[in-house]
PDB file of C-alpha atoms in Angstrom:
ATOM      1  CA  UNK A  86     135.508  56.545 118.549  1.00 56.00           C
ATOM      2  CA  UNK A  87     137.553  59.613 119.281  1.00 65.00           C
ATOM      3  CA  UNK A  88     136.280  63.085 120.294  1.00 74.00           C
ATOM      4  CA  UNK A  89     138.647  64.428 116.924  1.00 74.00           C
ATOM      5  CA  UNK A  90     136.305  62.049 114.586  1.00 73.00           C
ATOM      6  CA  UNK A  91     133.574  63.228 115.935  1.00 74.00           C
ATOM      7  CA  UNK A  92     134.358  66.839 115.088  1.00 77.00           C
ATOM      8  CA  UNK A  93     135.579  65.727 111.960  1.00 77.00           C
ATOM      9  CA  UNK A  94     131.933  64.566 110.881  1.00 77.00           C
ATOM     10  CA  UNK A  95     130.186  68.102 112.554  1.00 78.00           C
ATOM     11  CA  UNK A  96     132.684  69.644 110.035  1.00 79.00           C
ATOM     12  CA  UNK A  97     132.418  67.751 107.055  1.00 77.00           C
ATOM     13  CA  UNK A  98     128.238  67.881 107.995  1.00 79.00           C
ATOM     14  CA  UNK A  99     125.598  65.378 107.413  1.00 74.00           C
ATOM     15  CA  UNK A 100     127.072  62.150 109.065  1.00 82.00           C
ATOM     16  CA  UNK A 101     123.959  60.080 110.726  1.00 85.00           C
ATOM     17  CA  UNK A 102     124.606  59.450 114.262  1.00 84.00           C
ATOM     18  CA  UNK A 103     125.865  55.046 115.111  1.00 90.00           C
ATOM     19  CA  UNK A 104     124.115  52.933 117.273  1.00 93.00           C
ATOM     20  CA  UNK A 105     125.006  52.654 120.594  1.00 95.00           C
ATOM     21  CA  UNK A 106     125.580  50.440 123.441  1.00 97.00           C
ATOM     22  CA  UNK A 107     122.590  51.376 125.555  1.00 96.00           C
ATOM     23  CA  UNK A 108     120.816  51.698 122.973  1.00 96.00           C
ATOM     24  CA  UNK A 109     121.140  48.099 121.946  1.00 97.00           C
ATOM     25  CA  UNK A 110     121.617  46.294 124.766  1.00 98.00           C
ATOM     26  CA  UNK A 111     118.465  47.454 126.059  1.00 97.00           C
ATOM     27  CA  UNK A 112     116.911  46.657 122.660  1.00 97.00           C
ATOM     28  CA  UNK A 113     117.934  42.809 122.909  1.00 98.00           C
ATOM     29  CA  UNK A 114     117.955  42.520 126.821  1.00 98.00           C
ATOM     30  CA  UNK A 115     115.680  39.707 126.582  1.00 97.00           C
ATOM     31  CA  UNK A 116     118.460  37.434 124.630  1.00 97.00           C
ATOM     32  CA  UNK A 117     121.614  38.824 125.098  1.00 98.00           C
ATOM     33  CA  UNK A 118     123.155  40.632 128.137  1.00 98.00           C
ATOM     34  CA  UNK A 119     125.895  43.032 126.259  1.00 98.00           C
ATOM     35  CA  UNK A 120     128.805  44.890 128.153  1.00 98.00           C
ATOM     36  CA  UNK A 121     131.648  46.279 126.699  1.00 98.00           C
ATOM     37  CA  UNK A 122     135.274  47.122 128.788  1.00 97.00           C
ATOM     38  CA  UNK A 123     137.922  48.861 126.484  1.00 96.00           C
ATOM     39  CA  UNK A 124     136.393  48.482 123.641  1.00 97.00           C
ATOM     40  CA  UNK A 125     136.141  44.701 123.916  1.00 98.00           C
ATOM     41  CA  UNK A 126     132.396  43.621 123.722  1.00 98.00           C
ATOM     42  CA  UNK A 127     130.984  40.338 125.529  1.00 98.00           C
ATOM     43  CA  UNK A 128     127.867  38.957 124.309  1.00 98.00           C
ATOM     44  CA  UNK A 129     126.280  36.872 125.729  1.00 98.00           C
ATOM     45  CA  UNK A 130     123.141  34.617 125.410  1.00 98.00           C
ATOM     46  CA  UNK A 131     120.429  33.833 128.076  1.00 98.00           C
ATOM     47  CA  UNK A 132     116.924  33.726 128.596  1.00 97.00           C
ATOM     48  CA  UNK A 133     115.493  35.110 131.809  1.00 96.00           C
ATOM     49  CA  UNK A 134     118.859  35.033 133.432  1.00 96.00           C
ATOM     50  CA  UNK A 135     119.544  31.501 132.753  1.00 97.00           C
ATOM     51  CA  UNK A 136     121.171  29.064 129.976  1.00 97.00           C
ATOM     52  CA  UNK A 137     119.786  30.240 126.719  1.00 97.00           C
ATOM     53  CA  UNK A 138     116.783  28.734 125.073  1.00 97.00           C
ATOM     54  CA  UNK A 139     116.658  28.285 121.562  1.00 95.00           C
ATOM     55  CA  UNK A 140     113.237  30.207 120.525  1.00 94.00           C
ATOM     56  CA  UNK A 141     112.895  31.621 116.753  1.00 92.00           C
ATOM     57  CA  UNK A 142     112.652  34.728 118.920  1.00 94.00           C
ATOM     58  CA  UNK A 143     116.462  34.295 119.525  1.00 95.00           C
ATOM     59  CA  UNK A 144     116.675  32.996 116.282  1.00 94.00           C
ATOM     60  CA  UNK A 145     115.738  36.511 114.820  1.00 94.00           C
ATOM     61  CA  UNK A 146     117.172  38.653 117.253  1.00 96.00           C
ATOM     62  CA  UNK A 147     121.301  37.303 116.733  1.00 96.00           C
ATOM     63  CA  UNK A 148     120.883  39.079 112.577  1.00 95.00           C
ATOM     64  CA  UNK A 149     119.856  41.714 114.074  1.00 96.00           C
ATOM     65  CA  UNK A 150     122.120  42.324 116.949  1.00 97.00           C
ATOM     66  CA  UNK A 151     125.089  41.517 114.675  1.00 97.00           C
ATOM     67  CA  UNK A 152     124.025  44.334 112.657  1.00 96.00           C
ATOM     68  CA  UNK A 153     124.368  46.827 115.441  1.00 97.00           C
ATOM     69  CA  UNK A 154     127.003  45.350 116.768  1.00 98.00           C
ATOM     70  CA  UNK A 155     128.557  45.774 113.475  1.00 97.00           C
ATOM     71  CA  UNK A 156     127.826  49.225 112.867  1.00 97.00           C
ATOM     72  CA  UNK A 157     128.852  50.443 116.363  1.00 97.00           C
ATOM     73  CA  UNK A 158     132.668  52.092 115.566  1.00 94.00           C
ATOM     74  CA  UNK A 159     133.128  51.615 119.435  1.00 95.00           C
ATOM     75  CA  UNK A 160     133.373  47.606 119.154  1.00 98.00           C
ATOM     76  CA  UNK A 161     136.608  46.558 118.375  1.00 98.00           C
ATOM     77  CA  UNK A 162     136.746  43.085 119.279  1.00 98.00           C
ATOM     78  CA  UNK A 163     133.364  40.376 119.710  1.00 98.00           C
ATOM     79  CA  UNK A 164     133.509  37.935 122.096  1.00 98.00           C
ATOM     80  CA  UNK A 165     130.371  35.724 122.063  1.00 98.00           C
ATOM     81  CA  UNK A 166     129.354  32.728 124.758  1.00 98.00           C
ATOM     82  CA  UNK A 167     125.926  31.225 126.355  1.00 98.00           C
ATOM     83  CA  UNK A 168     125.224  31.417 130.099  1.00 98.00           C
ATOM     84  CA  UNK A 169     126.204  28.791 132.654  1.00 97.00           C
ATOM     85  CA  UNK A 170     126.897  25.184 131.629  1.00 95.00           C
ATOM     86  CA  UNK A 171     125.203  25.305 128.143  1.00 97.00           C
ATOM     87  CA  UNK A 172     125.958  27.146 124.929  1.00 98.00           C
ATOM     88  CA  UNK A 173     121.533  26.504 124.044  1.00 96.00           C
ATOM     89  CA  UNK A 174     120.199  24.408 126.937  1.00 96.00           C
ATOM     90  CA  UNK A 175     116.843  23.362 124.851  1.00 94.00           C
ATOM     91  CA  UNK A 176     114.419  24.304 122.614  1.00 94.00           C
ATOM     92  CA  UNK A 177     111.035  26.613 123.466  1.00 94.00           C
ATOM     93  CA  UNK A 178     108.053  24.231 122.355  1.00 92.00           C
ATOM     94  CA  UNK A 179     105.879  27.511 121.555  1.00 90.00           C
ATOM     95  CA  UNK A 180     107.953  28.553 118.916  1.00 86.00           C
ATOM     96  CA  UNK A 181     107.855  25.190 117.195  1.00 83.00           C
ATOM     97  CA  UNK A 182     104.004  24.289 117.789  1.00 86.00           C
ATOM     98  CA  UNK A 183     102.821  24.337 114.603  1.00 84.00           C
ATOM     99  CA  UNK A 184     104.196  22.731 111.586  1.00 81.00           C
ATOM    100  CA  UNK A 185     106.286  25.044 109.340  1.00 77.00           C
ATOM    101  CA  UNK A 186     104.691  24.087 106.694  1.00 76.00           C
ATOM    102  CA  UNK A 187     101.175  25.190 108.107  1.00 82.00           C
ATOM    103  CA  UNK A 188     102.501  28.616 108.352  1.00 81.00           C
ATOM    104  CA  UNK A 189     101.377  31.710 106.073  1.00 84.00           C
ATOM    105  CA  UNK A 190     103.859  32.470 103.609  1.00 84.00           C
ATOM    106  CA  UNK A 191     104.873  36.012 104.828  1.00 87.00           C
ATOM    107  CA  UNK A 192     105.975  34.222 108.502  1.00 84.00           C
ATOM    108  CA  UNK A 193     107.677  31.605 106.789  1.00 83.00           C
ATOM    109  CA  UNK A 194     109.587  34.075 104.146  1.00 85.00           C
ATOM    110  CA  UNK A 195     110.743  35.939 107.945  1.00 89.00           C
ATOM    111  CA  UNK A 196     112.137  32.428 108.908  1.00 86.00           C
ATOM    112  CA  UNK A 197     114.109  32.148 105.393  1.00 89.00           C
ATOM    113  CA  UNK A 198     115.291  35.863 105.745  1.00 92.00           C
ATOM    114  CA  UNK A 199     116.069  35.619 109.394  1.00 92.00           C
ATOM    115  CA  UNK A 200     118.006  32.237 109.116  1.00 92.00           C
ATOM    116  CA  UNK A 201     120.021  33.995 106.132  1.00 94.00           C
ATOM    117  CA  UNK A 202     121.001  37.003 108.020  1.00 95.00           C
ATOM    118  CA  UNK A 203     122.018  35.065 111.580  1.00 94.00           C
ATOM    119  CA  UNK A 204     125.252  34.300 109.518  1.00 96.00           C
ATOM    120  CA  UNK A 205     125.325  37.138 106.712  1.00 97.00           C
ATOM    121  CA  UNK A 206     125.724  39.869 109.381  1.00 97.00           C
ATOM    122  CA  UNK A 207     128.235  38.070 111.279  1.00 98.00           C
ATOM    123  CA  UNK A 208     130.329  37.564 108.484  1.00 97.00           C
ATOM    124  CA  UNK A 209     130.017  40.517 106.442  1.00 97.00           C
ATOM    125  CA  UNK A 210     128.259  42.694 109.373  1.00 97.00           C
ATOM    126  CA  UNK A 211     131.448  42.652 111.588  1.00 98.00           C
ATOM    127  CA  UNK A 212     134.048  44.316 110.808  1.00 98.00           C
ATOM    128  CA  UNK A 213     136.579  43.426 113.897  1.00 98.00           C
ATOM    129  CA  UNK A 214     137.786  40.411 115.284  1.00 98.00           C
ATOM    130  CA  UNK A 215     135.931  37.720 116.649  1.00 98.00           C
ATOM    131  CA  UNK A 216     135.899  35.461 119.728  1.00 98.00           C
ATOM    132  CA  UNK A 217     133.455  32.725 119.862  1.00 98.00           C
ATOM    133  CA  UNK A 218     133.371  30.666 123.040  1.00 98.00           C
ATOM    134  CA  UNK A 219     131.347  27.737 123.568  1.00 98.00           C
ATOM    135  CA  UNK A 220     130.700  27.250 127.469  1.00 98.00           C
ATOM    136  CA  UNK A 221     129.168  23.598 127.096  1.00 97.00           C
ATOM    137  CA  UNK A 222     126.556  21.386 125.246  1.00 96.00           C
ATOM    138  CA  UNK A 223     124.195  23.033 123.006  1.00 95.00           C
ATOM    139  CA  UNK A 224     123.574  23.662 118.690  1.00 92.00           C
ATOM    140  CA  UNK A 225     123.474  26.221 116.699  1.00 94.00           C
ATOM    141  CA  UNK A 226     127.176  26.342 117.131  1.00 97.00           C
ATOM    142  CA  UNK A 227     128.251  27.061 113.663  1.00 97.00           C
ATOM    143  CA  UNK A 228     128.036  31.196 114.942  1.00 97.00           C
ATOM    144  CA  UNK A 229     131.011  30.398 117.198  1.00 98.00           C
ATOM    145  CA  UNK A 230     132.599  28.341 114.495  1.00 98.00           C
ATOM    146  CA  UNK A 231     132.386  30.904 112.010  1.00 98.00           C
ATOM    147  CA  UNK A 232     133.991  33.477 114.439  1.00 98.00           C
ATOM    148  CA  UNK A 233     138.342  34.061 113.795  1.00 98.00           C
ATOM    149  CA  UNK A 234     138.692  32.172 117.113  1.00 98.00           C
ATOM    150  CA  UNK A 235     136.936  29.595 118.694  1.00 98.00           C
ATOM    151  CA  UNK A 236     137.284  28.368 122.345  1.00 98.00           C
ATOM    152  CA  UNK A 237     135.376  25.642 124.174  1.00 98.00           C
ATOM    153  CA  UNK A 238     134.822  24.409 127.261  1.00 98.00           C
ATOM    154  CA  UNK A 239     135.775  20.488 127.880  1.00 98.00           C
ATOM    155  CA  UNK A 240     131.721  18.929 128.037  1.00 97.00           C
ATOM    156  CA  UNK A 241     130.972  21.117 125.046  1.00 98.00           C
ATOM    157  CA  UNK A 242     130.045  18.968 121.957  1.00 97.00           C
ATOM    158  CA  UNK A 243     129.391  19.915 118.177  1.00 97.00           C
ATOM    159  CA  UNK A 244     126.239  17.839 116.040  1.00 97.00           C
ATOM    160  CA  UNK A 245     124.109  18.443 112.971  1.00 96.00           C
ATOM    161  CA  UNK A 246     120.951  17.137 114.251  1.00 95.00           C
ATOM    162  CA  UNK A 247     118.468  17.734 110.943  1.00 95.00           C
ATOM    163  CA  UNK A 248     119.006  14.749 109.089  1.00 95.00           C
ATOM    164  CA  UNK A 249     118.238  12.701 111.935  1.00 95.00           C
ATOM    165  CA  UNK A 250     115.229  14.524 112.455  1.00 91.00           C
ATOM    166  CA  UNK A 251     113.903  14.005 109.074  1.00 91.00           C
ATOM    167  CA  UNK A 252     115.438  17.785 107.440  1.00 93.00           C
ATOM    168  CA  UNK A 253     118.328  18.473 104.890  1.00 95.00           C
ATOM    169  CA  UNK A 254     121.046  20.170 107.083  1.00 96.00           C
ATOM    170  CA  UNK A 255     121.046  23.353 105.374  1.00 95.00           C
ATOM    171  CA  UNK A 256     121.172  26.262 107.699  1.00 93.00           C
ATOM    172  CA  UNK A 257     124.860  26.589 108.462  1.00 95.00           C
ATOM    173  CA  UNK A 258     126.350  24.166 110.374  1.00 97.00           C
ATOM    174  CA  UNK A 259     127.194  22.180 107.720  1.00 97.00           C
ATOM    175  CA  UNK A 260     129.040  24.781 106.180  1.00 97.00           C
ATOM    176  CA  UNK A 261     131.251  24.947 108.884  1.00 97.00           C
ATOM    177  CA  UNK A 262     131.815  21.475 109.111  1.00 98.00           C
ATOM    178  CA  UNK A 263     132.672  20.882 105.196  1.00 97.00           C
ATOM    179  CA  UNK A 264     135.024  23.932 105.558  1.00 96.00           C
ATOM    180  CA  UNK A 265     136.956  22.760 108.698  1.00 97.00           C
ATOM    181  CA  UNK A 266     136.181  19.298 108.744  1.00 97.00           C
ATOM    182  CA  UNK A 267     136.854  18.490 104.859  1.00 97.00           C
ATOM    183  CA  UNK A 268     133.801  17.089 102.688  1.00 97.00           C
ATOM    184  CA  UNK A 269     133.835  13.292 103.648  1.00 98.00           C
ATOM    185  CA  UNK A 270     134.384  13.749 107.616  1.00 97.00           C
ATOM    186  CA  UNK A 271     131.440  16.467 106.860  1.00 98.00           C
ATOM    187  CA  UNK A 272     129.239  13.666 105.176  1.00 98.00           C
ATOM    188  CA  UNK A 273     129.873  11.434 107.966  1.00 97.00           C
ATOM    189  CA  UNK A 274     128.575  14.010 110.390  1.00 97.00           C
ATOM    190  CA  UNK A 275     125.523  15.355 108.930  1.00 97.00           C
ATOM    191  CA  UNK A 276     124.216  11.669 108.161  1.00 98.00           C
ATOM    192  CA  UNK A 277     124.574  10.041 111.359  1.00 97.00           C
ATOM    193  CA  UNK A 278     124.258  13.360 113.736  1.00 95.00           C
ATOM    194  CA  UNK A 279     127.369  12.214 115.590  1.00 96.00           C
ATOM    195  CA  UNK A 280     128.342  13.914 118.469  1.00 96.00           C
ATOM    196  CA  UNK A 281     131.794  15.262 118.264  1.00 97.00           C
ATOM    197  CA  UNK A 282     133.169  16.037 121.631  1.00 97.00           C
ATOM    198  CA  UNK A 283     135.498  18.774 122.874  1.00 98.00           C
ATOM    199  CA  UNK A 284     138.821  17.060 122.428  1.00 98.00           C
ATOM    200  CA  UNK A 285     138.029  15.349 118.890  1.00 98.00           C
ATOM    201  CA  UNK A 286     136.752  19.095 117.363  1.00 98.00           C
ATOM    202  CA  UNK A 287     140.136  20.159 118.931  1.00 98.00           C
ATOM    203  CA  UNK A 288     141.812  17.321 116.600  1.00 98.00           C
ATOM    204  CA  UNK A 289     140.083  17.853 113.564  1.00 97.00           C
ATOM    205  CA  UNK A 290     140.503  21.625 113.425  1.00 97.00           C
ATOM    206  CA  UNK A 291     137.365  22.527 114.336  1.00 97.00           C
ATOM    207  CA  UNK A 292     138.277  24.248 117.413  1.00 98.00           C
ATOM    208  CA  UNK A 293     141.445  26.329 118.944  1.00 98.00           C
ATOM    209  CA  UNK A 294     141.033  25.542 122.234  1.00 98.00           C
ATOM    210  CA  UNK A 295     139.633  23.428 124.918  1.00 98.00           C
ATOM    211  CA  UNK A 296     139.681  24.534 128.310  1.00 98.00           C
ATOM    212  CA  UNK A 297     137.711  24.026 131.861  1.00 98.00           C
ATOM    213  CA  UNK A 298     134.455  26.267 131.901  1.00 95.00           C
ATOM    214  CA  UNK A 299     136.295  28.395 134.108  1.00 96.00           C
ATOM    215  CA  UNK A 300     139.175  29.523 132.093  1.00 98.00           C
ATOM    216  CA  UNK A 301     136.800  30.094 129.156  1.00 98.00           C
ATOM    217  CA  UNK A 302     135.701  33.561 129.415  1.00 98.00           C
ATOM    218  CA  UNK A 303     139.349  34.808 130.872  1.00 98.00           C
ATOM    219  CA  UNK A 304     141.202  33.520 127.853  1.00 98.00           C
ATOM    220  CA  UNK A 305     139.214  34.865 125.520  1.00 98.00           C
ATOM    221  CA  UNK A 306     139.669  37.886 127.401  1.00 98.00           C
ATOM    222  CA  UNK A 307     143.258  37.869 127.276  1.00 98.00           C
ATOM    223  CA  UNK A 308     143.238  37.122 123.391  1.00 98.00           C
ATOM    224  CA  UNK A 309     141.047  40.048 122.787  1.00 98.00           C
ATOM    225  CA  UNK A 310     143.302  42.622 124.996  1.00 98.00           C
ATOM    226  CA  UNK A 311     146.302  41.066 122.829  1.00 98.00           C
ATOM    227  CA  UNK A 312     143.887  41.797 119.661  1.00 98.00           C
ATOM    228  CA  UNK A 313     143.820  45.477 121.060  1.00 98.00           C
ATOM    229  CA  UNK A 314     147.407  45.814 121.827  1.00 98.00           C
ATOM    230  CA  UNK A 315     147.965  45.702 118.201  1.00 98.00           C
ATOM    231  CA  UNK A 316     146.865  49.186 115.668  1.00 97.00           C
ATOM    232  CA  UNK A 317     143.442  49.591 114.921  1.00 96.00           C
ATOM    233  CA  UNK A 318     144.237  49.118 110.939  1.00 97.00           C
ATOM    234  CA  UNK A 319     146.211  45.981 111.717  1.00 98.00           C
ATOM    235  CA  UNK A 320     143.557  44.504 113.629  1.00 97.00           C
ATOM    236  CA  UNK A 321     140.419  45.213 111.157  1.00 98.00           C
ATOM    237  CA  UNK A 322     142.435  44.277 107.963  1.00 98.00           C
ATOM    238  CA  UNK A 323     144.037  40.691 109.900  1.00 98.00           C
ATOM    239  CA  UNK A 324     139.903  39.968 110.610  1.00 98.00           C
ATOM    240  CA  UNK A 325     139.194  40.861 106.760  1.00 98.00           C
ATOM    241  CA  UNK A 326     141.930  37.842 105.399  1.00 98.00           C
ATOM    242  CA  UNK A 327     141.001  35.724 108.487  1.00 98.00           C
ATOM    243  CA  UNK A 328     137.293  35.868 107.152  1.00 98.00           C
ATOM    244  CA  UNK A 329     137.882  35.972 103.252  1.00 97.00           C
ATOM    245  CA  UNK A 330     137.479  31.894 103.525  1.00 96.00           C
ATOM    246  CA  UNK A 331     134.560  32.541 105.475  1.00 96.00           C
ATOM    247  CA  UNK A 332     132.799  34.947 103.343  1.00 97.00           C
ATOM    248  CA  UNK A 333     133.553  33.069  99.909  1.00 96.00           C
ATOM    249  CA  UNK A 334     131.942  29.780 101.387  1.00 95.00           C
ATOM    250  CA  UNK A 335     128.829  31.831 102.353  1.00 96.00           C
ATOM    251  CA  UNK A 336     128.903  33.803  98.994  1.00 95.00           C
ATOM    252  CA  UNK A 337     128.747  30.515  97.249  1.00 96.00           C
ATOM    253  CA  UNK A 338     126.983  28.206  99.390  1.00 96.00           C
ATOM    254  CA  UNK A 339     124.807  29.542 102.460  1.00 96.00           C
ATOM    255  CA  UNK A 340     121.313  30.102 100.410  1.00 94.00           C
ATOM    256  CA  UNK A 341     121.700  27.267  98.456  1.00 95.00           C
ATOM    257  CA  UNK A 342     121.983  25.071 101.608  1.00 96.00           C
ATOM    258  CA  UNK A 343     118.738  27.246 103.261  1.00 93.00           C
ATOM    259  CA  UNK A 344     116.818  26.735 100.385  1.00 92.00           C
ATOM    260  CA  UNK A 345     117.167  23.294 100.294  1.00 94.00           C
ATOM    261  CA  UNK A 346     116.646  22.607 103.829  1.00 93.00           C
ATOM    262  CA  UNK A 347     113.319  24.675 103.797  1.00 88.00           C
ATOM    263  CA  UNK A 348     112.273  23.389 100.489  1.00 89.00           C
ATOM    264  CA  UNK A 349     112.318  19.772 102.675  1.00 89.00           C
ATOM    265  CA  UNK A 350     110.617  21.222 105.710  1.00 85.00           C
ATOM    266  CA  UNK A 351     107.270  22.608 103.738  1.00 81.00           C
ATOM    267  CA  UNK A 352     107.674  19.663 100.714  1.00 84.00           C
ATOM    268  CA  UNK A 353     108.068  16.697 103.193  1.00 80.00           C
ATOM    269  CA  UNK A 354     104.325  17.071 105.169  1.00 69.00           C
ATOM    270  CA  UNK A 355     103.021  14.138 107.157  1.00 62.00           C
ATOM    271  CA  UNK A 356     102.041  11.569 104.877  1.00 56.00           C
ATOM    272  CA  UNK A 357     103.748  12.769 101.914  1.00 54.00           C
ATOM    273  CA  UNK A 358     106.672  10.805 102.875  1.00 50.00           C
ATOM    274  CA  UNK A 359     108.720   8.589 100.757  1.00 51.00           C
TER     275      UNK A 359
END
């Protein structure tokens, strides 16, 4: 943001300060270590220094962080990516303890809200171009998928786990999938929690590009400094028609899929099977 706009809003009076980059970075230090050269901004998720670990910790902190993200004038191009070999490397048990359907309804209401909004404020919360880069195995991948570009590394792999583990696959994944993978590959997937590997996502459009772990992070870095080569305007208003697609299929789609797949969770308890 230049020195003249920020005159410009002393003058015209009134104009509430943005977020900024130490400010948030410190904020969600625990999940995501944030730096930001030239206006490019890396994101990256670990835990303790290390591969990520899915926790619903992490789980509400990416809505959030998008938010910020989103509202900081100084981004101008996203790249996100996990730490080492894996894009998630597990799961926390202590997050998952207790059966969602044992939890009070106010906790369960911030799952529903948070699961919404780790998509929503991607989507509609970032205004600038995106860079998603999966560094190896790992789920929740449909955030990288929804990004303008996504690269991945050569062991990373893409699978809807939920129906397999006794859910409806509701929470955004499958989105992605029926949107790049067309509605019968789609079905395929989400009913026998396939793995799709590197190469095949790269055939069926799922992916841009495929490349050793080590060429990841400094392609993606050359596509976002060719990103900022281009005018400000241009670059903004190419991610708004790159993400119209997006944004209709979540528009239409995204809380009918969470609903369902939530309905399941708390309407399918132990014995109630069948």
């Amino acid at each position: 943001m230049s020195k003249e706009l920020d005159e410009w809003h002393d003058r015209l009076g009134g104009f509430v300060g943005r977020p900024t980059l130490e400010e948030y970075a410190d904020k969600y230090a625990d999940h995501f270590v944030m730096e930001r050269n030239g206006g490019v901004i890396e994101l990256r998720m670990h835990s303790k220094g290390g591969p990520a670990i899915y926790s619903l910790g992490l789980h509400n902190a990416w809505g959030q962080a998008w938010q910020e993200i989103g509202n900081d004038p100084r981004n101008e191009v996203v790249i996100l990516t996990g730490t080492g070999n894996a894009w998630l490397a597990g799961v926390d048990p202590a997050s998952f303890a207790q059966p969602f359907h044992e939890w009070p309804s106010d906790v369960a209401h911030e799952l529903y809200y948070d699961a919404m909004k780790l998509l929503e404020n991607l989507v509609f919360g970032v205004d600038v171009p995106t860079i998603g880069v999966v560094n190896g195995p790992g789920f929740h991948t449909e955030l990288a998928l929804f990004c303008d570009i996504t690269l991945a590394a050569e062991d990373a792999v893409f699978s809807d786990g939920h129906f397999a583990a006794g859910q409806a696959p509701g929470d955004g994944l499958q989105l992605a999938f029926q949107f790049l993978l067309g509605p019968k590959r789609a079905a395929h997937a989400l009913y026998t929690s396939d793995r799709i590997d590197a190469r095949k996502a790269l055939d069926l459009g799922l992916v841009n590009e495929v490349l050793p772990a080590d060429e990841l992070l400094p392609r993606a870095r050359q596509i976002a400094q060719a990103m900022m080569d281009r005018p400000r305007s241009t670059r903004r208003l190419t991610h708004a028609i790159v993400q119209r697609p997006f944004r209709r299929r979540l528009l239409e789609d995204h809380g009918f899929g969470m609903a369902h797949e939530l309905f399941g969770i708390f309407t399918d308890r132990p014995g109630r099977r069948g």
